[in-house]
Structure formats: structure tokens, C-alpha cells
DNA sequence: GTCTATACACTGATAGAC
DNA sequence: GTCTATCAGTGTATAGAC
């Protein structure tokens, strides 16, 4: 399907996704979305009625595309170390392809935490039940076997995800302060992180 | 100085700080700031002329209070492990007292990265020169001595700060998905993190 | 310095022709 | 389905009295 053949709804959706991700809900403008989609404002409301409903459609889709990736690896039967290794590499790669998504999700979730409730029973619930519980069991087994040091699975999962996501959320300050604003240095930093974070975490929990 | 004796400028400033931190620049309303300060809108403009200037005053102050804390520990002469240990505990404690500041700074810095340039030569520059360079040297020395594994100081500092900050930025999703929305569990999680993060990092880099 | 009243621009949303 | 025109509401900012 070429750009010209896309349905108007898709045009609007993609334009809105860009605008909302760049500016956030409060900063986004319906006029700007219409401009990006090369249509007029009235048509936005014809398809999605309100800005809020349009935003909801975007947020749900982005969230549902982004979160389940966590599961693909977490619920596999591979050994814990392998799981972690594969997760980190694929997750950082995923974020590198969509570097503004984490800030977008976290900021909008903070603006309206109740949004999570609407996602429960759907993605959030699945992440917890099929993803985290499974991960949690695997961690506790390894602790019992003595292959990793004692650690709460909740602390470990937050450490893993935080180490993957933080460099993107904190990009302006990292690139600005640590790398003197040099984009290339920052990009190299990200690239080498895929292996560095894995090494770091394995070191932190492995019993040697 | 009691609440009544505070200058109008301070009243405005504190009201604006709350509003901006809660809603961000785009979401904040001058009317709401006036209401919080128990004055009228016109007076806001009398003291700060524009919303932008008022915001700048807030952001600068918050940033300058929050960032230098990183230095207090980083530039000390204590051994690296002690530095890290003291930093993590005091930094997580500081954020627990101001849990919304990290999201605020990172979001607004993302909205307008050029803001950092204005802070350069001031705080950002100091953080880099006196804080990071000093830290970087200490790390490389320990690597040479063989007490820690080889690691780029840039990776290590981002890991340390990320592990401290991320639980606060990701609060809605962590509390919602991992702790079923239970605030108490989340608070306990934060509390134990002060020691858990330290252990985690020392484990990750120490040669045993 | 502080207030009330108001100007002025912009935003989300709708009406109605085609 | 798509457009132009327009409304009602809200937001920042200013004028002017006290």
C-alpha cells in the first residue's frame, strides 16, 4: 500500500501519533495534526469526535505494541541468564527504533494514572500474570540453586528495565552533560550499551 | 517567617512550582497558580511578566537545587565504593522527598533541550567538570588497580543514576503492574532499594 | 502593590453546503 | 467523506482605578 492509497483514518492516526509523541497531550494541537495529515480540522472530529478520544486510540495502540515485547522473552523456557541477555538486547534495539516512546508512555501515565486501569485485564494484566510471575519463579529457582545471589524479583526486573529505558528518557542531559552535546558519542554509547548492560546485570547477580 | 509573612513573590513562586511540577509547562494554568497563591492573575504578570519567564525561574531553581547534590559525594576524596554507597543512599532519599522532580526535569528538558545550553557554564558545566571528570578518574584508577572490572565511567554513572531515578519516573506502571496498585508495597520497595541498589552495583563491578 | 475589567489570540468542536 | 465558516470557551496578557 503506497502513501497515497492509505485510508484517511490511517493518515490521521499516523499524524496524531507523531504529534502526541512529540508534544504530549497538552502540547499537541488538533490544527497541527490536521496539517501533518494534509486534511482539515473538521475531518479529525468526524473520525474521532474529540482530542481525548483520538489520544486514547493512539496511546492504547502504542502501549499495546510496546509492552508485550517484554513478554516474548520473559515467558520463554530458556535459562534465566539467556532470558535476560536476549531481553536486554532486543528491548534496547526496540527502543532505539522508537526512542521517544518511553518518555511518552511514562509522562502520559503520570498525567493520568487511571489510564492503566483501563488497560488492566488487557495488556497490563497479561504482562503481570504471564510475564512477571513466570520471571519471578525463574529468579527464585536460581536463588535456591545457588546460581544467583538472593534478590527480590521486583528489584531485579525494575533494574533491568530501568537500565534499558533510562538512557532514552534522560537523553538531553546525558548527551548534553556527559558527551558535550555530541550526538555521535551518544549513539555509540547506546550501541555499546546492549552488551554492557547485559554484562553489568549478569555480574551483579551471578554467584562466581 | 510564618506563612502570612511570606512575600507575594515567594507565594507566587511556590504556587507556580507546585503547578508546573504537577502539570508541566503546557498543562499548567496561570489562573490555577493565582488560585494556589490566593492572589489574582494580573499580579502574576506584574511580578514575572510572562508564563514562560515564570517557568524559567522555577526550572532554573529546581534544577540548580537538585543537580549539585550529585556533586557533594562525587567530588569527595572517599574511596570509590564509599562514594557510590553514600551517593545512592542520599540521592534516593532526596528523590523520595521530591518524587516528582525527576519526571519534571526530564520532561521539560525533552520539550526544550536548548534550555540546557542556558544552564551550561553554570550547573551543568560544574557537574561535568568537577563531578563527572573526578568520578571518571576514580573509576579508571580502580580498574588499573584491579579492584573493579573494566567499565566505561559513562556507562557506570548512567547505570547508577538510572537505577536511582527510574523507580520514580516509572511509578504508575511499577506500582500498578508489579504491586497491583498497592501504595504500601511500592513504598516498601523504594525503602529497601537504598541498600539493594548499592549491593547490586557493587556486585556488578567488584572483582571478587 | 493589588485589584477588576477587558482585550486579544487560539483551541476544540460543530453547522451546514457540497 | 470532505470542505469552509464559525461558535463558544479558555488562555495569556494588559489597562487603568485604587
GROMACS .gro file of C-alpha atoms (C1' of nucleotides) in nm:
model
  452
    1UNK     CA    1   0.000   0.000   0.000
    2UNK     CA    2   0.156   0.331  -0.105
    3UNK     CA    3   0.132   0.656   0.085
    4UNK     CA    4  -0.145   0.779  -0.146
    5UNK     CA    5  -0.360   0.472  -0.101
    6UNK     CA    6  -0.366   0.491   0.277
    7UNK     CA    7  -0.708   0.549   0.422
    8UNK     CA    8  -0.782   0.888   0.570
    9UNK     CA    9  -0.819   0.729   0.910
   10UNK     CA   10  -0.465   0.592   0.887
   11UNK     CA   11  -0.333   0.928   0.773
   12UNK     CA   12  -0.492   1.094   1.073
   13UNK     CA   13  -0.376   0.822   1.307
   14UNK     CA   14  -0.014   0.843   1.199
   15UNK     CA   15  -0.012   1.222   1.204
   16UNK     CA   16  -0.166   1.223   1.551
   17UNK     CA   17   0.081   0.965   1.679
   18UNK     CA   18   0.374   1.183   1.576
   19UNK     CA   19   0.222   1.499   1.721
   20UNK     CA   20   0.121   1.342   2.053
   21UNK     CA   21   0.454   1.163   2.097
   22UNK     CA   22   0.648   1.482   2.024
   23UNK     CA   23   0.440   1.728   2.225
   24UNK     CA   24   0.236   1.522   2.471
   25UNK     CA   25  -0.140   1.554   2.511
   26UNK     CA   26  -0.134   1.909   2.647
   27UNK     CA   27   0.116   2.036   2.393
   28UNK     CA   28  -0.038   1.870   2.088
   29UNK     CA   29  -0.268   2.077   1.863
   30UNK     CA   30  -0.553   1.946   1.651
   31UNK     CA   31  -0.465   2.201   1.385
   32UNK     CA   32  -0.110   2.067   1.365
   33UNK     CA   33  -0.234   1.708   1.339
   34UNK     CA   34  -0.464   1.810   1.053
   35UNK     CA   35  -0.173   1.984   0.883
   36UNK     CA   36   0.051   1.678   0.918
   37UNK     CA   37  -0.225   1.462   0.771
   38UNK     CA   38  -0.289   1.715   0.493
   39UNK     CA   39  -0.657   1.746   0.581
   40UNK     CA   40  -0.865   1.995   0.779
   41UNK     CA   41  -0.959   2.001   1.145
   42UNK     CA   42  -1.324   1.916   1.089
   43UNK     CA   43  -1.228   1.579   0.949
   44UNK     CA   44  -1.039   1.492   1.264
   45UNK     CA   45  -1.355   1.531   1.465
   46UNK     CA   46  -1.557   1.344   1.205
   47UNK     CA   47  -1.335   1.038   1.257
   48UNK     CA   48  -1.250   1.061   1.626
   49UNK     CA   49  -1.503   1.309   1.773
   50UNK     CA   50  -1.268   1.456   2.038
   51UNK     CA   51  -0.899   1.515   2.101
   52UNK     CA   52  -0.924   1.292   2.408
   53UNK     CA   53  -1.067   1.000   2.210
   54UNK     CA   54  -0.806   1.041   1.939
   55UNK     CA   55  -0.535   1.041   2.204
   56UNK     CA   56  -0.679   0.733   2.371
   57UNK     CA   57  -0.669   0.546   2.042
   58UNK     CA   58  -0.304   0.640   1.994
   59UNK     CA   59  -0.197   0.564   2.350
   60UNK     CA   60  -0.368   0.226   2.360
   61UNK     CA   61  -0.208   0.114   2.037
   62UNK     CA   62   0.140   0.238   2.126
   63UNK     CA   63   0.118   0.083   2.470
   64UNK     CA   64  -0.006  -0.248   2.337
   65UNK     CA   65   0.267  -0.266   2.076
   66UNK     CA   66   0.542  -0.169   2.314
   67UNK     CA   67   0.466  -0.365   2.629
   68UNK     CA   68   0.408  -0.720   2.502
   69UNK     CA   69   0.761  -0.729   2.368
   70UNK     CA   70   0.857  -0.770   2.728
   71UNK     CA   71   0.669  -1.098   2.728
   72UNK     CA   72   0.819  -1.262   2.423
   73UNK     CA   73   1.136  -1.328   2.613
   74UNK     CA   74   1.016  -1.334   2.972
   75UNK     CA   75   0.779  -1.623   2.926
   76UNK     CA   76   1.020  -1.838   2.727
   77UNK     CA   77   1.161  -2.154   2.881
   78UNK     CA   78   1.522  -2.054   2.828
   79UNK     CA   79   1.759  -2.038   3.126
   80UNK     CA   80   1.735  -1.714   3.328
   81UNK     CA   81   2.068  -1.575   3.209
   82UNK     CA   82   1.974  -1.637   2.847
   83UNK     CA   83   1.633  -1.478   2.900
   84UNK     CA   84   1.790  -1.165   3.046
   85UNK     CA   85   2.053  -1.146   2.776
   86UNK     CA   86   1.805  -1.180   2.490
   87UNK     CA   87   1.560  -0.943   2.655
   88UNK     CA   88   1.808  -0.662   2.703
   89UNK     CA   89   1.948  -0.675   2.352
   90UNK     CA   90   1.608  -0.690   2.183
   91UNK     CA   91   1.449  -0.434   2.415
   92UNK     CA   92   1.723  -0.175   2.369
   93UNK     CA   93   1.707  -0.235   1.995
   94UNK     CA   94   1.330  -0.185   2.002
   95UNK     CA   95   1.363   0.143   2.192
   96UNK     CA   96   1.639   0.262   1.959
   97UNK     CA   97   1.385   0.229   1.678
   98UNK     CA   98   1.127   0.427   1.879
   99UNK     CA   99   1.335   0.641   2.112
  100UNK     CA  100   1.056   0.876   2.221
  101UNK     CA  101   0.802   0.612   2.316
  102UNK     CA  102   0.922   0.552   2.675
  103UNK     CA  103   0.904   0.921   2.768
  104UNK     CA  104   0.565   0.943   2.601
  105UNK     CA  105   0.416   0.646   2.787
  106UNK     CA  106   0.563   0.734   3.125
  107UNK     CA  107   0.468   1.101   3.104
  108UNK     CA  108   0.110   1.040   2.996
  109UNK     CA  109   0.069   0.763   3.250
  110UNK     CA  110   0.182   1.010   3.512
  111UNK     CA  111  -0.061   1.273   3.389
  112UNK     CA  112  -0.345   1.025   3.416
  113UNK     CA  113  -0.258   0.712   3.615
  114UNK     CA  114  -0.617   0.587   3.586
  115UNK     CA  115  -0.544   0.509   3.225
  116UNK     CA  116  -0.362   0.197   3.348
  117UNK     CA  117  -0.686   0.069   3.500
  118UNK     CA  118  -0.845   0.072   3.157
  119UNK     CA  119  -0.554  -0.129   3.025
  120UNK     CA  120  -0.577  -0.387   3.303
  121UNK     CA  121  -0.735  -0.716   3.209
  122UNK     CA  122  -0.573  -0.644   2.877
  123UNK     CA  123  -0.206  -0.584   2.835
  124UNK     CA  124  -0.108  -0.478   3.184
  125UNK     CA  125  -0.277  -0.784   3.331
  126UNK     CA  126  -0.112  -1.014   3.082
  127UNK     CA  127   0.228  -0.862   3.146
  128UNK     CA  128   0.187  -0.929   3.513
  129UNK     CA  129   0.039  -1.278   3.500
  130UNK     CA  130   0.220  -1.439   3.213
  131UNK     CA  131   0.532  -1.228   3.220
  132UNK     CA  132   0.628  -1.121   3.568
  133UNK     CA  133   0.504  -1.425   3.759
  134UNK     CA  134   0.693  -1.654   3.528
  135UNK     CA  135   1.005  -1.440   3.561
  136UNK     CA  136   0.964  -1.429   3.936
  137UNK     CA  137   0.956  -1.807   3.963
  138UNK     CA  138   1.264  -1.843   3.749
  139UNK     CA  139   1.455  -1.599   3.968
  140UNK     CA  140   1.358  -1.774   4.291
  141UNK     CA  141   1.459  -2.112   4.145
  142UNK     CA  142   1.805  -1.985   4.056
  143UNK     CA  143   1.845  -1.839   4.404
  144UNK     CA  144   1.753  -2.176   4.556
  145UNK     CA  145   2.001  -2.350   4.327
  146UNK     CA  146   2.266  -2.102   4.439
  147UNK     CA  147   2.349  -1.980   4.090
  148UNK     CA  148   2.249  -1.621   4.165
  149UNK     CA  149   2.266  -1.413   4.480
  150UNK     CA  150   1.947  -1.350   4.680
  151UNK     CA  151   1.747  -1.067   4.523
  152UNK     CA  152   1.378  -0.976   4.512
  153UNK     CA  153   1.244  -1.039   4.160
  154UNK     CA  154   1.070  -0.700   4.180
  155UNK     CA  155   1.402  -0.524   4.236
  156UNK     CA  156   1.570  -0.719   3.958
  157UNK     CA  157   1.304  -0.654   3.695
  158UNK     CA  158   1.298  -0.284   3.773
  159UNK     CA  159   1.677  -0.275   3.749
  160UNK     CA  160   1.676  -0.449   3.412
  161UNK     CA  161   1.405  -0.235   3.257
  162UNK     CA  162   1.536   0.084   3.414
  163UNK     CA  163   1.886   0.026   3.275
  164UNK     CA  164   1.736  -0.023   2.929
  165UNK     CA  165   1.498   0.272   2.932
  166UNK     CA  166   1.672   0.543   3.134
  167UNK     CA  167   1.934   0.640   2.873
  168UNK     CA  168   1.649   0.737   2.638
  169UNK     CA  169   1.440   0.927   2.889
  170UNK     CA  170   1.747   1.111   3.009
  171UNK     CA  171   1.889   1.170   2.665
  172UNK     CA  172   1.911   1.551   2.673
  173UNK     CA  173   2.101   1.556   2.998
  174UNK     CA  174   2.323   1.258   2.917
  175UNK     CA  175   2.412   1.380   2.570
  176UNK     CA  176   2.444   1.738   2.691
  177UNK     CA  177   2.639   1.700   3.012
  178UNK     CA  178   2.836   1.378   2.965
  179UNK     CA  179   2.902   1.393   2.592
  180UNK     CA  180   2.917   1.772   2.541
  181UNK     CA  181   2.615   1.754   2.312
  182UNK     CA  182   2.791   1.520   2.070
  183UNK     CA  183   2.523   1.304   1.907
  184UNK     CA  184   2.772   1.055   1.767
  185UNK     CA  185   2.925   0.983   2.107
  186UNK     CA  186   2.577   0.940   2.250
  187UNK     CA  187   2.480   0.699   1.971
  188UNK     CA  188   2.796   0.494   2.024
  189UNK     CA  189   2.719   0.491   2.394
  190UNK     CA  190   2.373   0.346   2.321
  191UNK     CA  191   2.508   0.092   2.078
  192UNK     CA  192   2.764  -0.050   2.320
  193UNK     CA  193   2.503  -0.049   2.594
  194UNK     CA  194   2.330  -0.357   2.459
  195UNK     CA  195   2.624  -0.569   2.568
  196UNK     CA  196   2.739  -0.354   2.859
  197UNK     CA  197   2.405  -0.369   3.039
  198UNK     CA  198   2.390  -0.745   2.997
  199UNK     CA  199   2.741  -0.785   3.139
  200UNK     CA  200   2.657  -0.547   3.422
  201UNK     CA  201   2.346  -0.732   3.529
  202UNK     CA  202   2.491  -1.081   3.499
  203UNK     CA  203   2.788  -0.966   3.708
  204UNK     CA  204   2.554  -0.817   3.965
  205UNK     CA  205   2.357  -1.134   4.028
  206UNK     CA  206   2.582  -1.429   3.930
  207UNK     CA  207   2.748  -1.630   4.204
  208UNK     CA  208   3.110  -1.677   4.099
  209UNK     CA  209   0.894   3.357   5.887
  210UNK     CA  210   0.534   3.238   5.903
  211UNK     CA  211   0.307   3.166   5.606
  212UNK     CA  212   0.146   3.509   5.636
  213UNK     CA  213   0.473   3.697   5.638
  214UNK     CA  214   0.598   3.545   5.316
  215UNK     CA  215   0.645   3.793   5.037
  216UNK     CA  216   0.400   3.785   4.749
  217UNK     CA  217   0.679   3.686   4.518
  218UNK     CA  218   0.751   3.380   4.731
  219UNK     CA  219   0.381   3.290   4.743
  220UNK     CA  220   0.365   3.305   4.365
  221UNK     CA  221   0.688   3.116   4.327
  222UNK     CA  222   0.583   2.829   4.549
  223UNK     CA  223   0.238   2.807   4.395
  224UNK     CA  224   0.388   2.808   4.046
  225UNK     CA  225   0.641   2.542   4.140
  226UNK     CA  226   0.366   2.306   4.251
  227UNK     CA  227   0.152   2.371   3.945
  228UNK     CA  228   0.436   2.337   3.694
  229UNK     CA  229   0.573   2.022   3.857
  230UNK     CA  230   0.229   1.861   3.865
  231UNK     CA  231   0.108   1.958   3.519
  232UNK     CA  232   0.417   2.054   3.319
  233UNK     CA  233   0.450   2.379   3.127
  234UNK     CA  234   0.177   2.303   2.874
  235UNK     CA  235  -0.069   2.171   3.130
  236UNK     CA  236  -0.013   2.443   3.390
  237UNK     CA  237  -0.259   2.734   3.406
  238UNK     CA  238  -0.185   3.086   3.523
  239UNK     CA  239  -0.535   3.102   3.675
  240UNK     CA  240  -0.461   2.792   3.884
  241UNK     CA  241  -0.128   2.932   4.000
  242UNK     CA  242  -0.301   3.254   4.107
  243UNK     CA  243  -0.563   3.050   4.291
  244UNK     CA  244  -0.299   2.846   4.474
  245UNK     CA  245  -0.120   3.166   4.574
  246UNK     CA  246  -0.451   3.327   4.678
  247UNK     CA  247  -0.399   3.624   4.450
  248UNK     CA  248  -0.524   3.724   4.105
  249UNK     CA  249  -0.382   3.660   3.761
  250UNK     CA  250  -0.278   4.018   3.697
  251UNK     CA  251  -0.035   4.005   3.986
  252UNK     CA  252   0.142   3.708   3.835
  253UNK     CA  253   0.224   3.914   3.529
  254UNK     CA  254   0.322   4.211   3.740
  255UNK     CA  255   0.593   4.002   3.907
  256UNK     CA  256   0.704   3.773   3.624
  257UNK     CA  257   0.563   3.932   3.306
  258UNK     CA  258   0.501   3.605   3.119
  259UNK     CA  259   0.424   3.241   3.186
  260UNK     CA  260   0.748   3.148   3.012
  261UNK     CA  261   0.958   3.372   3.238
  262UNK     CA  262   0.784   3.242   3.547
  263UNK     CA  263   0.851   2.888   3.435
  264UNK     CA  264   1.216   2.964   3.362
  265UNK     CA  265   1.261   3.097   3.714
  266UNK     CA  266   1.109   2.779   3.858
  267UNK     CA  267   1.300   2.542   3.636
  268UNK     CA  268   1.635   2.705   3.698
  269UNK     CA  269   1.592   2.696   4.072
  270UNK     CA  270   1.468   2.337   4.084
  271UNK     CA  271   1.746   2.225   3.854
  272UNK     CA  272   2.013   2.407   4.049
  273UNK     CA  273   1.894   2.265   4.379
  274UNK     CA  274   1.859   1.913   4.251
  275UNK     CA  275   2.168   1.860   4.039
  276UNK     CA  276   2.453   1.979   4.263
  277UNK     CA  277   2.360   1.714   4.517
  278UNK     CA  278   2.525   1.479   4.272
  279UNK     CA  279   2.847   1.664   4.332
  280UNK     CA  280   2.859   1.660   4.709
  281UNK     CA  281   2.952   1.296   4.701
  282UNK     CA  282   3.111   1.258   4.361
  283UNK     CA  283   3.390   1.507   4.425
  284UNK     CA  284   3.477   1.379   4.770
  285UNK     CA  285   3.807   1.201   4.826
  286UNK     CA  286   3.650   0.890   4.972
  287UNK     CA  287   3.720   0.551   4.811
  288UNK     CA  288   3.507   0.477   4.504
  289UNK     CA  289   3.290   0.217   4.676
  290UNK     CA  290   3.218   0.452   4.964
  291UNK     CA  291   3.137   0.733   4.722
  292UNK     CA  292   2.889   0.516   4.536
  293UNK     CA  293   2.734   0.386   4.855
  294UNK     CA  294   2.684   0.729   5.008
  295UNK     CA  295   2.563   0.876   4.680
  296UNK     CA  296   2.294   0.616   4.622
  297UNK     CA  297   2.151   0.634   4.972
  298UNK     CA  298   2.144   1.011   4.986
  299UNK     CA  299   2.021   1.050   4.630
  300UNK     CA  300   1.731   0.808   4.668
  301UNK     CA  301   1.643   0.978   4.997
  302UNK     CA  302   1.649   1.318   4.824
  303UNK     CA  303   1.421   1.196   4.546
  304UNK     CA  304   1.184   1.034   4.796
  305UNK     CA  305   1.139   1.382   4.944
  306UNK     CA  306   1.073   1.527   4.597
  307UNK     CA  307   0.938   1.232   4.398
  308UNK     CA  308   0.804   1.434   4.105
  309UNK     CA  309   1.115   1.638   4.033
  310UNK     CA  310   1.293   1.386   3.809
  311UNK     CA  311   0.994   1.348   3.575
  312UNK     CA  312   0.954   1.725   3.572
  313UNK     CA  313   1.315   1.798   3.481
  314UNK     CA  314   1.347   1.522   3.223
  315UNK     CA  315   1.016   1.603   3.056
  316UNK     CA  316   1.076   1.975   3.029
  317UNK     CA  317   1.433   1.921   2.916
  318UNK     CA  318   1.293   1.700   2.642
  319UNK     CA  319   1.037   1.961   2.543
  320UNK     CA  320   1.310   2.221   2.512
  321UNK     CA  321   1.662   2.074   2.508
  322UNK     CA  322   1.811   2.417   2.441
  323UNK     CA  323   1.732   2.502   2.799
  324UNK     CA  324   2.042   2.300   2.896
  325UNK     CA  325   2.260   2.537   2.697
  326UNK     CA  326   2.143   2.821   2.916
  327UNK     CA  327   2.240   2.621   3.222
  328UNK     CA  328   2.582   2.540   3.086
  329UNK     CA  329   2.866   2.734   3.235
  330UNK     CA  330   2.658   2.720   3.546
  331UNK     CA  331   2.536   2.398   3.699
  332UNK     CA  332   2.561   2.164   3.404
  333UNK     CA  333   2.918   2.269   3.341
  334UNK     CA  334   3.012   2.230   3.705
  335UNK     CA  335   2.851   1.889   3.722
  336UNK     CA  336   3.060   1.779   3.428
  337UNK     CA  337   3.393   1.934   3.523
  338UNK     CA  338   3.406   1.893   3.896
  339UNK     CA  339   3.175   1.594   3.926
  340UNK     CA  340   3.199   1.363   3.632
  341UNK     CA  341   3.567   1.412   3.549
  342UNK     CA  342   3.663   1.344   3.908
  343UNK     CA  343   3.440   1.036   3.916
  344UNK     CA  344   3.580   0.920   3.584
  345UNK     CA  345   3.937   0.935   3.712
  346UNK     CA  346   3.847   0.741   4.024
  347UNK     CA  347   3.685   0.466   3.818
  348UNK     CA  348   3.983   0.432   3.586
  349UNK     CA  349   4.221   0.414   3.882
  350UNK     CA  350   4.027   0.129   4.040
  351UNK     CA  351   4.023  -0.055   3.709
  352UNK     CA  352   4.401  -0.020   3.684
  353UNK     CA  353   4.439  -0.144   4.040
  354UNK     CA  354   4.223  -0.443   3.950
  355UNK     CA  355   3.966  -0.383   4.222
  356UNK     CA  356   3.680  -0.338   3.974
  357UNK     CA  357   3.611  -0.490   3.635
  358UNK     CA  358   3.672  -0.283   3.320
  359UNK     CA  359   3.378  -0.049   3.257
  360UNK     CA  360   3.338   0.287   3.087
  361UNK     CA  361   3.276   0.555   3.350
  362UNK     CA  362   2.997   0.692   3.128
  363UNK     CA  363   2.815   0.359   3.140
  364UNK     CA  364   2.863   0.327   3.514
  365UNK     CA  365   2.737   0.673   3.604
  366UNK     CA  366   2.428   0.632   3.385
  367UNK     CA  367   2.363   0.295   3.548
  368UNK     CA  368   2.392   0.440   3.897
  369UNK     CA  369   2.171   0.742   3.834
  370UNK     CA  370   1.923   0.543   3.627
  371UNK     CA  371   1.878   0.283   3.899
  372UNK     CA  372   1.809   0.564   4.148
  373UNK     CA  373   1.571   0.765   3.932
  374UNK     CA  374   1.380   0.514   3.722
  375UNK     CA  375   1.155   0.377   4.001
  376UNK     CA  376   1.014   0.728   4.044
  377UNK     CA  377   0.965   0.809   3.678
  378UNK     CA  378   0.803   0.471   3.624
  379UNK     CA  379   0.597   0.480   3.940
  380UNK     CA  380   0.249   0.440   3.785
  381UNK     CA  381   0.348   0.134   3.588
  382UNK     CA  382   0.558  -0.023   3.863
  383UNK     CA  383   0.301   0.032   4.135
  384UNK     CA  384   0.017  -0.062   3.901
  385UNK     CA  385   0.152  -0.369   3.728
  386UNK     CA  386   0.401  -0.517   3.973
  387UNK     CA  387   0.233  -0.426   4.302
  388UNK     CA  388  -0.133  -0.434   4.194
  389UNK     CA  389  -0.167  -0.066   4.276
  390UNK     CA  390  -0.069  -0.118   4.639
  391UNK     CA  391   0.099   0.203   4.757
  392UNK     CA  392   0.241   0.041   5.072
  393UNK     CA  393   0.417  -0.232   4.878
  394UNK     CA  394   0.557   0.030   4.643
  395UNK     CA  395   0.682   0.240   4.935
  396UNK     CA  396   0.848  -0.060   5.096
  397UNK     CA  397   1.004  -0.138   4.762
  398UNK     CA  398   1.152   0.213   4.747
  399UNK     CA  399   1.274   0.200   5.104
  400UNK     CA  400   1.463  -0.127   5.062
  401UNK     CA  401   1.603  -0.001   4.732
  402UNK     CA  402   1.852   0.226   4.903
  403UNK     CA  403   2.051  -0.078   5.013
  404UNK     CA  404   1.954  -0.310   4.728
  405UNK     CA  405   2.081  -0.076   4.457
  406UNK     CA  406   2.410  -0.031   4.638
  407UNK     CA  407   2.457  -0.407   4.672
  408UNK     CA  408   2.358  -0.455   4.310
  409UNK     CA  409   2.609  -0.206   4.177
  410UNK     CA  410   2.897  -0.311   4.399
  411UNK     CA  411   2.836  -0.672   4.294
  412UNK     CA  412   2.829  -0.570   3.931
  413UNK     CA  413   3.169  -0.402   3.932
  414UNK     CA  414   3.371  -0.553   4.219
  415UNK     CA  415   3.640  -0.807   4.140
  416UNK     CA  416   3.599  -1.092   4.383
  417DG     C1'  417   0.137   4.658   4.500
  418DT     C1'  418  -0.311   4.484   4.431
  419DC     C1'  419  -0.739   4.474   4.233
  420DT     C1'  420  -1.138   4.446   3.843
  421DA     C1'  421  -1.235   4.453   3.384
  422DT     C1'  422  -1.123   4.351   2.943
  423DA     C1'  423  -0.858   4.289   2.513
  424DC     C1'  424  -0.697   3.956   2.203
  425DA     C1'  425  -0.549   3.518   2.019
  426DC     C1'  426  -0.610   3.048   1.997
  427DT     C1'  427  -0.826   2.597   2.065
  428DG     C1'  428  -1.152   2.230   2.038
  429DA     C1'  429  -1.564   2.148   1.844
  430DT     C1'  430  -1.990   2.198   1.546
  431DA     C1'  431  -2.311   2.351   1.146
  432DG     C1'  432  -2.413   2.312   0.706
  433DA     C1'  433  -2.301   2.315   0.197
  434DC     C1'  434  -2.132   2.002  -0.146
  435DG     C1'  435  -1.648   1.194   0.330
  436DT     C1'  436  -1.463   1.637   0.288
  437DC     C1'  437  -1.477   2.108   0.290
  438DT     C1'  438  -1.545   2.632   0.467
  439DA     C1'  439  -1.714   2.911   0.809
  440DT     C1'  440  -1.798   2.993   1.260
  441DC     C1'  441  -1.904   2.945   1.762
  442DA     C1'  442  -1.820   2.914   2.247
  443DG     C1'  443  -1.480   2.869   2.578
  444DT     C1'  444  -1.042   2.939   2.766
  445DG     C1'  445  -0.573   3.120   2.793
  446DT     C1'  446  -0.224   3.477   2.835
  447DA     C1'  447  -0.161   3.933   2.885
  448DT     C1'  448  -0.268   4.434   2.957
  449DA     C1'  449  -0.523   4.884   3.103
  450DG     C1'  450  -0.648   5.150   3.444
  451DA     C1'  451  -0.859   5.252   3.908
  452DC     C1'  452  -0.734   5.249   4.383
   0.00000   0.00000   0.00000
